[in-house]
mmCIF file of C-alpha atoms in Angstrom:
data_model
loop_
_atom_site.group_PDB
_atom_site.id
_atom_site.type_symbol
_atom_site.label_atom_id
_atom_site.label_comp_id
_atom_site.label_asym_id
_atom_site.label_seq_id
_atom_site.Cartn_x
_atom_site.Cartn_y
_atom_site.Cartn_z
ATOM 1 C CA MET A 1 106.779 178.613 122.469
ATOM 2 C CA ILE A 2 107.728 175.642 120.317
ATOM 3 C CA THR A 3 106.798 172.127 121.391
ATOM 4 C CA ARG A 4 109.227 169.494 120.111
ATOM 5 C CA ILE A 5 107.816 165.986 119.924
ATOM 6 C CA PRO A 6 110.196 163.136 119.036
ATOM 7 C CA VAL A 7 108.992 160.316 116.814
ATOM 8 C CA GLU A 8 111.055 157.183 117.339
ATOM 9 C CA GLY A 9 110.595 153.580 116.387
ATOM 10 C CA VAL A 10 112.132 150.454 114.950
ATOM 11 C CA GLY A 11 113.160 150.577 111.310
ATOM 12 C CA PHE A 12 113.373 154.328 110.683
ATOM 13 C CA LYS A 13 115.434 157.353 111.630
ATOM 14 C CA ALA A 14 114.036 159.297 114.562
ATOM 15 C CA TYR A 15 112.713 162.756 113.750
ATOM 16 C CA GLU A 16 110.954 165.645 115.427
ATOM 17 C CA VAL A 17 107.575 167.262 115.030
ATOM 18 C CA LEU A 18 107.711 170.958 115.867
ATOM 19 C CA VAL A 19 104.458 172.618 116.944
ATOM 20 C CA GLY A 20 104.323 176.387 117.353
ATOM 21 C CA LYS A 21 103.889 179.795 115.787
ATOM 22 C CA ASP A 22 106.003 181.479 113.097
ATOM 23 C CA LEU A 23 107.724 178.254 112.041
ATOM 24 C CA LEU A 24 107.197 178.969 108.354
ATOM 25 C CA LYS A 25 108.872 182.365 108.724
ATOM 26 C CA ASP A 26 112.095 180.622 109.735
ATOM 27 C CA ALA A 27 111.677 177.441 107.703
ATOM 28 C CA ALA A 28 115.138 177.818 106.157
ATOM 29 C CA GLY A 29 116.706 177.624 109.604
ATOM 30 C CA TYR A 30 114.858 174.437 110.491
ATOM 31 C CA ILE A 31 115.431 172.810 107.093
ATOM 32 C CA SER A 32 119.116 173.672 106.580
ATOM 33 C CA PRO A 33 120.564 170.965 108.887
ATOM 34 C CA PHE A 34 118.984 168.298 106.684
ATOM 35 C CA LEU A 35 120.347 169.565 103.352
ATOM 36 C CA LYS A 36 123.196 167.696 101.717
ATOM 37 C CA ILE A 37 123.152 170.197 98.858
ATOM 38 C CA ARG A 38 121.740 173.742 99.003
ATOM 39 C CA ARG A 39 118.576 173.115 97.043
ATOM 40 C CA VAL A 40 115.058 171.865 97.663
ATOM 41 C CA PHE A 41 112.048 170.919 95.594
ATOM 42 C CA ILE A 42 108.644 172.033 96.859
ATOM 43 C CA VAL A 43 105.370 170.257 96.067
ATOM 44 C CA THR A 44 102.252 172.247 96.902
ATOM 45 C CA ASP A 45 98.731 172.702 95.550
ATOM 46 C CA ALA A 46 96.727 175.423 93.862
ATOM 47 C CA ASN A 47 95.041 176.476 97.122
ATOM 48 C CA VAL A 48 98.183 176.723 99.233
ATOM 49 C CA ALA A 49 100.567 178.175 96.653
ATOM 50 C CA PRO A 50 99.040 181.697 96.518
ATOM 51 C CA LEU A 51 99.195 181.936 100.308
ATOM 52 C CA HIS A 52 102.542 180.465 101.292
ATOM 53 C CA LEU A 53 104.762 179.493 98.347
ATOM 54 C CA ALA A 54 106.312 182.864 97.416
ATOM 55 C CA PRO A 55 107.274 183.839 101.006
ATOM 56 C CA LEU A 56 108.801 180.394 101.570
ATOM 57 C CA GLU A 57 110.818 180.522 98.338
ATOM 58 C CA ALA A 58 111.985 184.073 99.053
ATOM 59 C CA GLN A 59 113.186 183.050 102.487
ATOM 60 C CA LEU A 60 114.989 179.990 101.139
ATOM 61 C CA THR A 61 116.655 182.062 98.421
ATOM 62 C CA ALA A 62 117.815 184.605 101.001
ATOM 63 C CA ALA A 63 119.426 181.738 102.912
ATOM 64 C CA GLY A 64 121.292 180.600 99.793
ATOM 65 C CA ILE A 65 119.002 177.650 99.092
ATOM 66 C CA THR A 66 117.798 177.124 95.519
ATOM 67 C CA ALA A 67 114.115 176.243 95.370
ATOM 68 C CA GLN A 68 112.094 174.717 92.546
ATOM 69 C CA HIS A 69 108.418 173.884 92.822
ATOM 70 C CA LEU A 70 105.459 171.998 91.415
ATOM 71 C CA ILE A 71 101.863 173.137 91.946
ATOM 72 C CA VAL A 72 99.324 170.324 91.694
ATOM 73 C CA GLU A 73 95.544 170.524 91.551
ATOM 74 C CA ALA A 74 93.914 170.787 94.963
ATOM 75 C CA GLY A 75 91.623 167.995 96.128
ATOM 76 C CA GLU A 76 91.501 164.284 96.861
ATOM 77 C CA GLN A 77 91.324 163.443 93.149
ATOM 78 C CA THR A 78 95.011 164.393 92.891
ATOM 79 C CA LYS A 79 95.950 161.359 95.002
ATOM 80 C CA SER A 80 95.892 159.135 91.910
ATOM 81 C CA TRP A 81 98.175 157.345 89.477
ATOM 82 C CA GLU A 82 98.062 160.436 87.284
ATOM 83 C CA GLY A 83 98.961 162.650 90.215
ATOM 84 C CA LEU A 84 101.851 160.367 91.122
ATOM 85 C CA LYS A 85 103.086 160.486 87.525
ATOM 86 C CA THR A 86 102.903 164.280 87.542
ATOM 87 C CA VAL A 87 105.044 164.509 90.670
ATOM 88 C CA THR A 88 107.635 161.915 89.684
ATOM 89 C CA ASP A 89 107.892 163.405 86.178
ATOM 90 C CA ALA A 90 108.657 166.745 87.831
ATOM 91 C CA PHE A 91 111.363 165.099 89.957
ATOM 92 C CA VAL A 92 112.974 163.649 86.827
ATOM 93 C CA SER A 93 112.774 166.966 84.959
ATOM 94 C CA ALA A 94 114.375 168.766 87.905
ATOM 95 C CA GLY A 95 117.194 166.221 87.983
ATOM 96 C CA LEU A 96 116.626 165.240 91.599
ATOM 97 C CA ASP A 97 118.828 162.543 93.080
ATOM 98 C CA ARG A 98 119.253 160.876 96.456
ATOM 99 C CA LYS A 99 121.045 163.907 97.905
ATOM 100 C CA ASP A 100 118.008 166.099 97.332
ATOM 101 C CA ILE A 101 115.213 166.800 99.765
ATOM 102 C CA VAL A 102 111.575 167.545 98.936
ATOM 103 C CA LEU A 103 109.221 169.786 100.909
ATOM 104 C CA ALA A 104 105.555 168.800 101.061
ATOM 105 C CA LEU A 105 103.778 172.128 101.593
ATOM 106 C CA GLY A 106 100.058 171.538 101.976
ATOM 107 C CA GLY A 107 97.351 169.409 103.503
ATOM 108 C CA GLY A 108 96.946 165.671 103.680
ATOM 109 C CA VAL A 109 96.631 165.178 99.927
ATOM 110 C CA VAL A 110 99.934 166.930 99.209
ATOM 111 C CA GLY A 111 101.648 165.165 102.097
ATOM 112 C CA ASP A 112 100.416 161.691 101.142
ATOM 113 C CA LEU A 113 101.116 162.120 97.436
ATOM 114 C CA THR A 114 104.528 163.742 97.892
ATOM 115 C CA GLY A 115 105.589 161.222 100.505
ATOM 116 C CA PHE A 116 104.656 158.306 98.271
ATOM 117 C CA ALA A 117 106.447 159.870 95.291
ATOM 118 C CA CYS A 118 109.553 160.282 97.467
ATOM 119 C CA ALA A 119 109.247 156.674 98.657
ATOM 120 C CA VAL A 120 109.334 155.251 95.135
ATOM 121 C CA TYR A 121 111.550 157.778 93.329
ATOM 122 C CA MET A 122 115.064 156.298 93.102
ATOM 123 C CA ARG A 123 113.855 153.820 95.745
ATOM 124 C CA GLY A 124 113.593 156.566 98.308
ATOM 125 C CA ILE A 125 114.599 160.198 98.767
ATOM 126 C CA ASP A 126 114.169 162.390 101.835
ATOM 127 C CA PHE A 127 111.265 164.733 102.407
ATOM 128 C CA ILE A 128 110.046 167.192 105.026
ATOM 129 C CA GLN A 129 106.404 167.710 105.881
ATOM 130 C CA ILE A 130 105.073 171.280 106.215
ATOM 131 C CA PRO A 131 101.374 170.580 106.851
ATOM 132 C CA THR A 132 99.023 173.523 106.355
ATOM 133 C CA THR A 133 95.736 172.041 107.624
ATOM 134 C CA VAL A 134 94.677 170.956 111.098
ATOM 135 C CA LEU A 135 93.996 167.438 109.837
ATOM 136 C CA ALA A 136 97.427 167.090 108.283
ATOM 137 C CA GLN A 137 99.188 168.485 111.355
ATOM 138 C CA VAL A 138 97.564 166.068 113.784
ATOM 139 C CA ASP A 139 97.379 162.994 111.580
ATOM 140 C CA SER A 140 98.662 162.455 108.066
ATOM 141 C CA SER A 141 101.997 164.303 108.330
ATOM 142 C CA VAL A 142 103.200 162.138 111.227
ATOM 143 C CA GLY A 143 104.020 158.449 111.082
ATOM 144 C CA GLY A 144 105.167 157.850 107.526
ATOM 145 C CA LYS A 145 102.017 156.439 105.927
ATOM 146 C CA THR A 146 102.005 157.676 102.328
ATOM 147 C CA ALA A 147 99.611 156.668 99.580
ATOM 148 C CA ILE A 148 97.374 157.356 96.631
ATOM 149 C CA ASP A 149 93.761 156.270 96.226
ATOM 150 C CA HIS A 150 92.253 153.601 93.999
ATOM 151 C CA PRO A 151 88.672 153.863 92.712
ATOM 152 C CA GLN A 152 87.814 150.841 94.871
ATOM 153 C CA GLY A 153 89.269 152.247 98.066
ATOM 154 C CA LYS A 154 91.183 154.995 99.799
ATOM 155 C CA ASN A 155 94.965 154.778 100.284
ATOM 156 C CA LEU A 156 95.155 151.287 98.802
ATOM 157 C CA ILE A 157 98.455 151.968 97.009
ATOM 158 C CA GLY A 158 101.235 153.305 99.182
ATOM 159 C CA ALA A 159 104.342 152.821 101.273
ATOM 160 C CA PHE A 160 105.725 153.549 104.707
ATOM 161 C CA HIS A 161 108.204 156.401 104.262
ATOM 162 C CA GLN A 162 108.966 158.585 107.270
ATOM 163 C CA PRO A 163 109.741 162.303 106.885
ATOM 164 C CA ARG A 164 112.957 163.796 108.258
ATOM 165 C CA LEU A 165 111.117 166.647 109.984
ATOM 166 C CA VAL A 166 107.562 167.939 110.440
ATOM 167 C CA LEU A 167 106.873 171.667 110.880
ATOM 168 C CA CYS A 168 103.403 172.347 112.280
ATOM 169 C CA ASP A 169 103.049 176.129 112.062
ATOM 170 C CA LEU A 170 99.855 177.105 113.867
ATOM 171 C CA ASP A 171 99.758 180.503 112.147
ATOM 172 C CA VAL A 172 99.025 179.028 108.728
ATOM 173 C CA LEU A 173 95.803 177.502 110.062
ATOM 174 C CA THR A 174 94.174 180.961 110.150
ATOM 175 C CA THR A 175 93.867 180.866 106.340
ATOM 176 C CA LEU A 176 91.657 177.743 106.454
ATOM 177 C CA PRO A 177 87.916 177.733 105.817
ATOM 178 C CA ALA A 178 85.840 176.762 108.846
ATOM 179 C CA ARG A 179 84.895 173.470 107.180
ATOM 180 C CA GLU A 180 88.560 172.424 106.978
ATOM 181 C CA VAL A 181 89.111 173.297 110.628
ATOM 182 C CA ARG A 182 86.149 171.127 111.596
ATOM 183 C CA CYS A 183 87.579 168.269 109.525
ATOM 184 C CA GLY A 184 90.823 168.537 111.458
ATOM 185 C CA TYR A 185 88.901 168.571 114.715
ATOM 186 C CA ALA A 186 87.433 165.185 113.794
ATOM 187 C CA GLU A 187 90.926 163.702 113.887
ATOM 188 C CA ILE A 188 91.718 165.562 117.139
ATOM 189 C CA ILE A 189 88.684 164.231 119.000
ATOM 190 C CA LYS A 190 89.522 160.790 117.625
ATOM 191 C CA TYR A 191 92.573 160.663 119.912
ATOM 192 C CA GLY A 192 90.443 161.296 122.972
ATOM 193 C CA LEU A 193 87.872 158.741 121.884
ATOM 194 C CA LEU A 194 90.381 155.983 121.176
ATOM 195 C CA GLY A 195 92.758 156.311 124.105
ATOM 196 C CA ASP A 196 92.653 159.400 126.352
ATOM 197 C CA ARG A 197 89.413 160.109 128.175
ATOM 198 C CA ASP A 198 90.955 163.100 129.985
ATOM 199 C CA PHE A 199 91.776 164.672 126.619
ATOM 200 C CA PHE A 200 88.216 163.984 125.464
ATOM 201 C CA ASP A 201 86.902 165.696 128.602
ATOM 202 C CA TRP A 202 89.121 168.704 127.863
ATOM 203 C CA LEU A 203 87.877 168.844 124.277
ATOM 204 C CA GLU A 204 84.262 168.721 125.394
ATOM 205 C CA ALA A 205 84.907 171.844 127.457
ATOM 206 C CA ASN A 206 87.151 173.598 124.934
ATOM 207 C CA ASP A 207 85.899 172.636 121.468
ATOM 208 C CA ALA A 208 84.813 176.209 120.694
ATOM 209 C CA GLY A 209 88.308 177.518 121.445
ATOM 210 C CA VAL A 210 89.968 174.850 119.324
ATOM 211 C CA LEU A 211 87.596 175.480 116.405
ATOM 212 C CA ALA A 212 88.168 179.249 116.721
ATOM 213 C CA LEU A 213 91.943 178.582 116.629
ATOM 214 C CA GLU A 214 92.476 180.338 119.939
ATOM 215 C CA PRO A 215 96.271 180.153 120.407
ATOM 216 C CA GLU A 216 96.540 178.105 123.604
ATOM 217 C CA ALA A 217 93.595 175.848 122.754
ATOM 218 C CA ILE A 218 94.820 174.916 119.278
ATOM 219 C CA ARG A 219 98.408 174.527 120.494
ATOM 220 C CA HIS A 220 97.378 172.052 123.189
ATOM 221 C CA ALA A 221 95.018 170.189 120.863
ATOM 222 C CA VAL A 222 97.617 169.766 118.108
ATOM 223 C CA ALA A 223 100.496 168.952 120.454
ATOM 224 C CA ARG A 224 98.547 166.352 122.452
ATOM 225 C CA SER A 225 97.289 164.710 119.259
ATOM 226 C CA VAL A 226 100.809 164.483 117.852
ATOM 227 C CA GLU A 227 102.137 163.139 121.169
ATOM 228 C CA MET A 228 99.569 160.358 121.124
ATOM 229 C CA LYS A 229 100.288 159.463 117.529
ATOM 230 C CA ALA A 230 104.048 159.480 118.166
ATOM 231 C CA GLN A 231 103.592 157.113 121.118
ATOM 232 C CA ILE A 232 101.550 154.699 119.023
ATOM 233 C CA VAL A 233 103.951 154.857 116.050
ATOM 234 C CA ALA A 234 106.851 154.106 118.419
ATOM 235 C CA GLN A 235 105.086 150.878 119.415
ATOM 236 C CA ASP A 236 104.009 149.883 115.910
ATOM 237 C CA ALA A 237 105.587 151.738 112.998
ATOM 238 C CA ARG A 238 104.089 149.539 110.278
ATOM 239 C CA GLU A 239 100.526 149.062 111.563
ATOM 240 C CA GLY A 240 100.887 145.481 112.671
ATOM 241 C CA GLY A 241 99.143 145.974 115.999
ATOM 242 C CA ALA A 242 98.424 149.010 118.190
ATOM 243 C CA ARG A 243 98.658 151.485 115.324
ATOM 244 C CA ALA A 244 95.453 150.114 113.846
ATOM 245 C CA LEU A 245 93.623 151.918 116.669
ATOM 246 C CA LEU A 246 94.316 155.170 114.816
ATOM 247 C CA ASN A 247 91.777 153.955 112.265
ATOM 248 C CA LEU A 248 88.823 154.491 114.592
ATOM 249 C CA GLY A 249 85.955 155.492 112.299
ATOM 250 C CA HIS A 250 87.969 154.894 109.156
ATOM 251 C CA THR A 251 86.522 151.595 107.927
ATOM 252 C CA PHE A 252 83.019 153.061 107.937
ATOM 253 C CA GLY A 253 84.284 156.471 106.790
ATOM 254 C CA HIS A 254 86.467 155.263 103.926
ATOM 255 C CA ALA A 255 83.540 153.248 102.558
ATOM 256 C CA LEU A 256 81.401 156.392 102.500
ATOM 257 C CA GLU A 257 84.194 158.352 100.796
ATOM 258 C CA ALA A 258 84.616 155.670 98.143
ATOM 259 C CA GLU A 259 80.881 155.577 97.485
ATOM 260 C CA VAL A 260 80.632 159.335 96.876
ATOM 261 C CA GLY A 261 83.806 159.390 94.776
ATOM 262 C CA PHE A 262 86.530 160.996 96.934
ATOM 263 C CA GLY A 263 85.639 164.633 96.360
ATOM 264 C CA ASP A 264 84.403 167.791 98.036
ATOM 265 C CA LEU A 265 80.966 166.293 98.633
ATOM 266 C CA LEU A 266 82.339 164.483 101.683
ATOM 267 C CA LEU A 267 85.734 165.520 103.033
ATOM 268 C CA HIS A 268 87.910 163.011 104.846
ATOM 269 C CA GLY A 269 87.381 164.499 108.304
ATOM 270 C CA GLU A 270 83.617 164.532 107.779
ATOM 271 C CA ALA A 271 83.670 160.876 106.717
ATOM 272 C CA VAL A 272 85.732 159.972 109.788
ATOM 273 C CA ALA A 273 83.257 161.859 111.998
ATOM 274 C CA VAL A 274 80.349 159.805 110.641
ATOM 275 C CA GLY A 275 82.481 156.665 110.881
ATOM 276 C CA MET A 276 83.362 157.269 114.534
ATOM 277 C CA ALA A 277 79.696 157.838 115.380
ATOM 278 C CA GLN A 278 78.856 154.588 113.581
ATOM 279 C CA ALA A 279 81.623 152.735 115.438
ATOM 280 C CA PHE A 280 80.163 153.893 118.757
ATOM 281 C CA ARG A 281 76.592 153.062 117.722
ATOM 282 C CA TYR A 282 77.589 149.608 116.470
ATOM 283 C CA SER A 283 79.623 148.966 119.628
ATOM 284 C CA ALA A 284 76.640 149.964 121.767
ATOM 285 C CA ALA A 285 74.273 147.829 119.688
ATOM 286 C CA THR A 286 76.475 144.755 120.190
ATOM 287 C CA GLY A 287 76.893 145.370 123.906
ATOM 288 C CA ALA A 288 80.584 146.256 123.784
ATOM 289 C CA CYS A 289 80.010 149.875 124.837
ATOM 290 C CA ALA A 290 77.561 151.502 127.238
ATOM 291 C CA ALA A 291 74.858 153.515 125.509
ATOM 292 C CA GLY A 292 75.696 156.526 127.668
ATOM 293 C CA ASP A 293 79.260 156.665 126.397
ATOM 294 C CA ALA A 294 78.088 156.243 122.807
ATOM 295 C CA ASN A 295 75.552 159.044 123.137
ATOM 296 C CA ARG A 296 78.096 161.328 124.787
ATOM 297 C CA ALA A 297 80.720 160.693 122.086
ATOM 298 C CA ILE A 298 78.251 161.290 119.265
ATOM 299 C CA ALA A 299 76.956 164.461 120.924
ATOM 300 C CA ALA A 300 80.507 165.821 121.197
ATOM 301 C CA ILE A 301 81.174 165.147 117.510
ATOM 302 C CA ARG A 302 77.885 166.791 116.534
ATOM 303 C CA HIS A 303 78.550 169.787 118.824
ATOM 304 C CA ALA A 304 81.639 170.567 116.742
ATOM 305 C CA GLY A 305 79.434 170.939 113.662
ATOM 306 C CA LEU A 306 80.429 167.612 112.155
ATOM 307 C CA PRO A 307 78.088 165.041 110.554
ATOM 308 C CA THR A 308 77.285 161.971 112.626
ATOM 309 C CA ALA A 309 74.951 159.992 110.347
ATOM 310 C CA MET A 310 74.625 158.902 106.741
ATOM 311 C CA SER A 311 71.553 161.106 106.414
ATOM 312 C CA ASP A 312 73.804 164.124 107.036
ATOM 313 C CA ILE A 313 75.521 163.445 103.690
ATOM 314 C CA TYR A 314 73.934 164.926 100.574
ATOM 315 C CA TRP A 315 74.501 164.121 96.919
ATOM 316 C CA LYS A 316 75.251 166.928 94.479
ATOM 317 C CA ASP A 317 71.630 167.064 93.303
ATOM 318 C CA GLY A 318 70.458 167.742 96.839
ATOM 319 C CA ARG A 319 69.351 164.206 97.707
ATOM 320 C CA ASN A 320 70.567 162.824 100.993
ATOM 321 C CA SER A 321 71.354 159.172 101.666
ATOM 322 C CA PRO A 322 70.312 156.240 101.765
ATOM 323 C CA PHE A 323 73.538 154.492 101.001
ATOM 324 C CA ASP A 324 73.270 150.914 99.767
ATOM 325 C CA PRO A 325 74.603 148.644 102.555
ATOM 326 C CA GLU A 326 75.804 146.065 100.046
ATOM 327 C CA ARG A 327 77.858 148.629 98.161
ATOM 328 C CA LEU A 328 79.341 149.943 101.400
ATOM 329 C CA LEU A 329 80.281 146.384 102.388
ATOM 330 C CA VAL A 330 82.075 145.928 99.064
ATOM 331 C CA HIS A 331 84.161 149.024 99.825
ATOM 332 C CA MET A 332 84.822 147.771 103.353
ATOM 333 C CA GLY A 333 86.098 144.531 101.879
ATOM 334 C CA HIS A 334 88.840 146.543 100.164
ATOM 335 C CA ASP A 335 89.880 148.170 103.441
ATOM 336 C CA LYS A 336 93.556 147.656 104.269
ATOM 337 C CA LYS A 337 92.662 146.078 107.626
ATOM 338 C CA ALA A 338 90.513 143.370 106.018
ATOM 339 C CA GLU A 339 92.104 139.929 106.257
ATOM 340 C CA GLY A 340 91.278 136.846 104.212
ATOM 341 C CA GLY A 341 87.971 138.253 103.065
ATOM 342 C CA THR A 342 86.826 139.034 106.617
ATOM 343 C CA LEU A 343 86.078 142.489 108.002
ATOM 344 C CA THR A 344 88.167 144.250 110.647
ATOM 345 C CA PHE A 345 86.905 147.269 112.568
ATOM 346 C CA VAL A 346 88.158 149.494 115.347
ATOM 347 C CA LEU A 347 85.383 149.383 117.931
ATOM 348 C CA VAL A 348 85.090 150.729 121.472
ATOM 349 C CA GLU A 349 84.399 149.577 125.023
ATOM 350 C CA GLY A 350 83.813 153.199 125.981
ATOM 351 C CA ILE A 351 85.273 156.665 125.575
ATOM 352 C CA GLY A 352 89.065 156.298 125.557
ATOM 353 C CA LYS A 353 88.931 152.500 125.172
ATOM 354 C CA ALA A 354 89.210 151.416 121.537
ATOM 355 C CA PHE A 355 90.065 147.902 120.397
ATOM 356 C CA VAL A 356 90.621 146.076 117.111
ATOM 357 C CA ALA A 357 87.860 143.610 116.265
ATOM 358 C CA LYS A 358 88.757 141.036 113.623
ATOM 359 C CA LYS A 359 86.459 138.724 111.681
ATOM 360 C CA VAL A 360 83.431 140.895 112.366
ATOM 361 C CA ASN A 361 80.273 139.233 111.130
ATOM 362 C CA ARG A 362 79.378 140.633 107.725
ATOM 363 C CA GLN A 363 75.646 140.169 108.202
ATOM 364 C CA SER A 364 75.730 142.061 111.489
ATOM 365 C CA ILE A 365 77.341 145.033 109.745
ATOM 366 C CA HIS A 366 74.791 144.822 106.928
ATOM 367 C CA ASP A 367 71.899 144.790 109.379
ATOM 368 C CA PHE A 368 73.431 147.656 111.359
ATOM 369 C CA LEU A 369 73.808 149.802 108.218
ATOM 370 C CA VAL A 370 70.170 149.162 107.309
ATOM 371 C CA ARG A 371 68.995 150.154 110.794
ATOM 372 C CA ASP A 372 71.440 153.047 111.080
ATOM 373 C CA GLY A 373 70.410 154.611 107.786
ATOM 374 C CA ALA A 374 66.678 154.099 108.330
ATOM 375 C CA HIS A 375 66.671 155.418 111.895
ATOM 376 C CA PHE A 376 68.531 158.594 111.120
ATOM 377 C CA GLN A 377 66.587 159.322 107.941
ATOM 378 C CA GLU A 378 63.400 159.243 109.973
ATOM 379 C CA ALA A 379 64.811 161.366 112.806
#
């Protein structure tokens, strides 16, 4: 069964997200209607290429579609100016023009980098997302946010550039390490925490099935997540209002990622997991959220095997935190939601009730980070 989820909004062409099994085996059939000329350019990474590139190219060739490719280094460090140059140089060398279409075959790094390259190359060429991780399927491949990182902050340089199609093949997820599946689950549970308590309840009861990639559990989890994101994007395509809710946990989490250097030490989903737990703890500490809801949310994140505190993060030499609150606040000041030097956070009134809090008191965040780090290091 294939679930088709439309993504519509003001200022971009509507497109579909397809969620199901065996989509990659018939990718040529899904892609062909979008081709103006019978060729594509594939961007993938060194982890995905050995698993999925050759079968995809063989299938495209059999359908009479010429395929060229670029394999980039795997990892967050590829989302950089150098990575962008590598991709756009490859586009120039391949002679791509505005009639061409690019396939982003990979996780969130490949999707973000490729999408941004397509946004700026010749002022915009079409691309199709073929996300190969849980996180990319439920989050980064949908909605048109594309970017590279800056040493001072994550995704600071980017553009809104919507794909023409998103193919979420659930079969490819079976090649993922367990850690990557857990990272994707962080973004799945985020949807329940920010706006759908019934979905959160379902995840509490079915997290083991989702994490084990049981067919019906993972299908429902991915499809519901995409549906929620599509609904929010339809209201706010360019993150001027409701879409900011999708950043639950991200202001805290991005600061942690920036501090450790955007690498394998702390993956994005893990950082978001800690950030969501911090958002609930801070909301409870300020009286916005009942302590019972905060404890329940944090327990559900932890039950999935995800970190929930700064003391769960270890440096390469084996030391765990503390993180310096002042340094984290500097990173938070570079967050895209910050306005006029003030801090903006997505906080919660309870499970399924997130809200955007602007002009959050800097000292209150500093004091919270001090308490949060100290408490959990002692625990």
